[in-house]
Amino acid sequence: MRDEPPACDAGGVEIRCLIVDDNERFLAAACASLGRDGINVVGTATSSAEALRLAAELQPNVVLVDISLGDESGFDLTRRLVERFPALASSVVLISTRAEEDFADLIATSPAVGFIPKSRLAPPAVRDLVGANDQGAAS
Amino acid sequence: MRSGLTLRMIVSGGALMVVIAVAFALMLVAIADLRDSSQLTRDAQRELSTADDLEKLVLDLETGVRGYVITGEERFLDPWNSARADFGATAGSLERTVGDDPTQISEIDKVVRAVDSYIRDYATPLVSRVRRGDPSASSIAVTAEGKARMDRIRAQFTGLRARERALVAARQDSAESASRRAITLAIVGFGASVLIVLLFTGYLARVLVAPLHRVAVMAGRLASGDLTARMPETGVAEIGELEHSFNAMAGSLERSQRDLRRLLDEQSALRRVATLVARSVAPSEVFEAVTREVGLLSGAEYARMERYEADGTVTGLAVWSRERDQLAVGTRFSLEGVSIAALVADTGGPVRIDSFEDATGPIAREARALGIRSSVGCPITVDGRVWGVIAASSKREAPFPPDTEARIGEFTELVATAVSNAESRAELTASRARIVNAADESRRRIERDLHDGTQQRLVSLGLDLRLVQSTVPPELPELAQEIGRAAGELDDVIEDLREISRGIHPAVLTEGGLGPALRTLARRSAVPVDVEVERERRLPAPLEAAAYYVVSEALANTAKHAHASHARVAIEDTDGSLRLSIRDDGVGGAEPGRGSGLTGLRDRVEALGGAIEVSSPSGQGTVVVVVLPLEREPVQAL
């Protein structure tokens, strides 16, 4: 059921986004918020295993990974995603309810392209981070 | 029963006197002999001269008679008359001088009879005839008869004198030999006396002086502390008793000294162990020390300490051996068969085994393999239960002295104290660790609950509000503005909550470990901080929490009190311990325990078996050093 993209409008946008978070409430809000402004949320996952499977299946060009995935670590998932899907090398974005400065060290050493606080999660922030080089990968 | 020295002195003195008395008696006898011989010689000489007198009288008789016969004058008869008058007395005198020599007496009798016959039968009738004027008186026949008679008498005298002379000579010889004998006896007696006196002196020296000298020498050695000094008990009587008493005294002194030294050794050993216990050193150190002391004091070849396990086995805790071959420490032995450990477990008291012959079980086998003949062991009773056992084993034939158990027992109490202390400490430490961990755990959980629940919901709500804001028709700008304002306020609330969460527990510590967490802390610090982490790796959560809070508290102090321009945090992760040092270049003078907040950290550090040290000399900055063991010694390994 979670494999299905949430009910948000994909509307012919160039960004295919996978969101990984263990909080369903946030997933719903994030889908609505991002999809509203032309980001195609192709799927959501609540665990690392699910995220890796969907990444292979849905071929997203952007993955948003929550740092605190319950007992799992978003940093670990980021590394594994980038290892397994080299195309995602500059397309994994870390998100968290906590501040960037709390994880500055870990974010810096992670292969993720950047960090967006969840409270600031919005399509422009995502676009700013992943930039233009993802557009090629999307097509 | 030996005869007394007095008796010996009396006997030897008496023997000396007897020998000397005999020598003198012999001399006296010899002298008496000599005197007798001299007397006899003198008698014989007197005999000779008396015989001469008698012969002269006989000559006077003849001369007188012959002169009268020739001259006829009466005056010529004077010698005859006087000689005839004296003859009897002189002859008697001669007989007396001869004494009781019968040969001489008969010879003298013969002479006297011949003279009497001459006087009676010849001279007197002749004188009568001359008086009468008988001419035949001067006849040749008559003269010849007179001459013949006189010749016979003379011959008899000659024989008498010759015998007398021979007798004198014999007696002189006898006197001389008596004299020589007396001289010889005197010399021999003197020599023998000298010899006896020398022997007696030598005997006294041997029997009295030499042993007394040995006693004096030995007394000197004893006085100078050589209690092994002994002397041969060869003396007689009281001297022998003296030697025996001295040896007994030395033996008694030596035994007393040995007992005293043994007691002293034991007390020193107990003090050494007690010091270790009082210093709260690691129990393994106490076990080793006790095992060694017990082995040394009991004179054993082996000593070992074992702990009873719940599964009915024993574990070797410490071993000591006078030689090389060691029994394994840490190995478990089954309690099957005969062993000190099994007996102690059964009886709960001290036990001894005097032979492992025919005994079964792994411990008995090992004992036989090591050549152990006898063992003695005592229980270590901790809080009323038999916790372990100390055993000493000997390869010698003789069993351990009867007081061995008591002496080992004194050590078991110290071991029990050490174990009890260590267990109490371990329990205390464990309970402190549990309290600290529980507090840490609940903070971690609260932070996480806040994050997973409230924060997530507020963030989602914010996103919803922004979404709603974006859907507000352009003709309602005020509504959009209101919603935006509410969303902004929500962001502030989220930020406040984030700050609170961070204070409750740093998520980065859980997420990234000590290095990232400390660097995050450093970035947020008001004073510039260098962080150097020797080895980036994840450690057990309690350790990371302790290290993090120590640094956090130290840096907070630095910021609040030190007026420092710089601080430096170093984490060294080597040799099984984590060493944290936080130093600043501030004013120093921090006193732990006076509101510095460091005191609270002590519990946390000590709960982990660590140590904290604060050095803050005034004007020279503050250094906080904390060492946390990475591997905790489990309580079971006590």
XYZ file of C-alpha atoms in Angstrom, chain A residues 23 25-26 29 32-33 36 66-68 70-71 73 75 97-99 101-106 118-121, chain B residues 447-448 451-452 455-456 459-461 463-464 467 470-471 491 494 498 502 507-508 511-512 516 519-520 523-524:
54
model
C 6.532 9.137 10.480
C 1.908 11.978 9.418
C 4.942 13.816 8.120
C 2.231 16.477 4.818
C 1.104 17.327 -0.213
C 3.561 20.169 0.202
C 1.647 20.958 -4.804
C 15.085 11.455 7.354
C 18.162 11.340 9.597
C 16.282 9.614 12.431
C 13.517 4.968 14.156
C 16.288 2.544 15.079
C 20.274 5.799 10.684
C 23.266 8.555 7.256
C 13.095 18.045 12.553
C 16.388 18.854 14.302
C 18.627 21.700 13.291
C 24.004 22.471 13.322
C 23.109 19.502 15.476
C 24.394 17.169 12.765
C 26.780 19.453 10.917
C 29.694 17.052 11.207
C 27.765 14.035 10.065
C 11.693 19.511 7.891
C 9.989 22.718 8.939
C 11.521 24.432 5.885
C 10.749 21.577 3.487
C 14.117 13.373 23.659
C 13.149 10.741 21.166
C 11.119 14.184 18.412
C 9.010 11.336 17.120
C 8.102 17.723 17.003
C 7.084 15.626 14.033
C 6.565 20.176 11.774
C 3.840 18.398 9.781
C 1.339 20.926 11.003
C 3.914 22.083 6.382
C 0.114 21.777 6.308
C 0.182 24.329 2.054
C -0.512 28.559 -0.693
C -4.081 27.574 -1.527
C 8.390 27.525 13.587
C 9.470 24.121 16.983
C 14.368 21.697 19.568
C 18.896 19.228 22.755
C 20.604 13.392 19.333
C 23.936 13.575 17.557
C 23.290 9.191 15.921
C 26.971 9.792 15.357
C 30.511 14.392 16.106
C 32.457 18.797 17.738
C 28.825 19.929 17.791
C 30.676 24.724 17.724
C 27.984 25.820 20.139
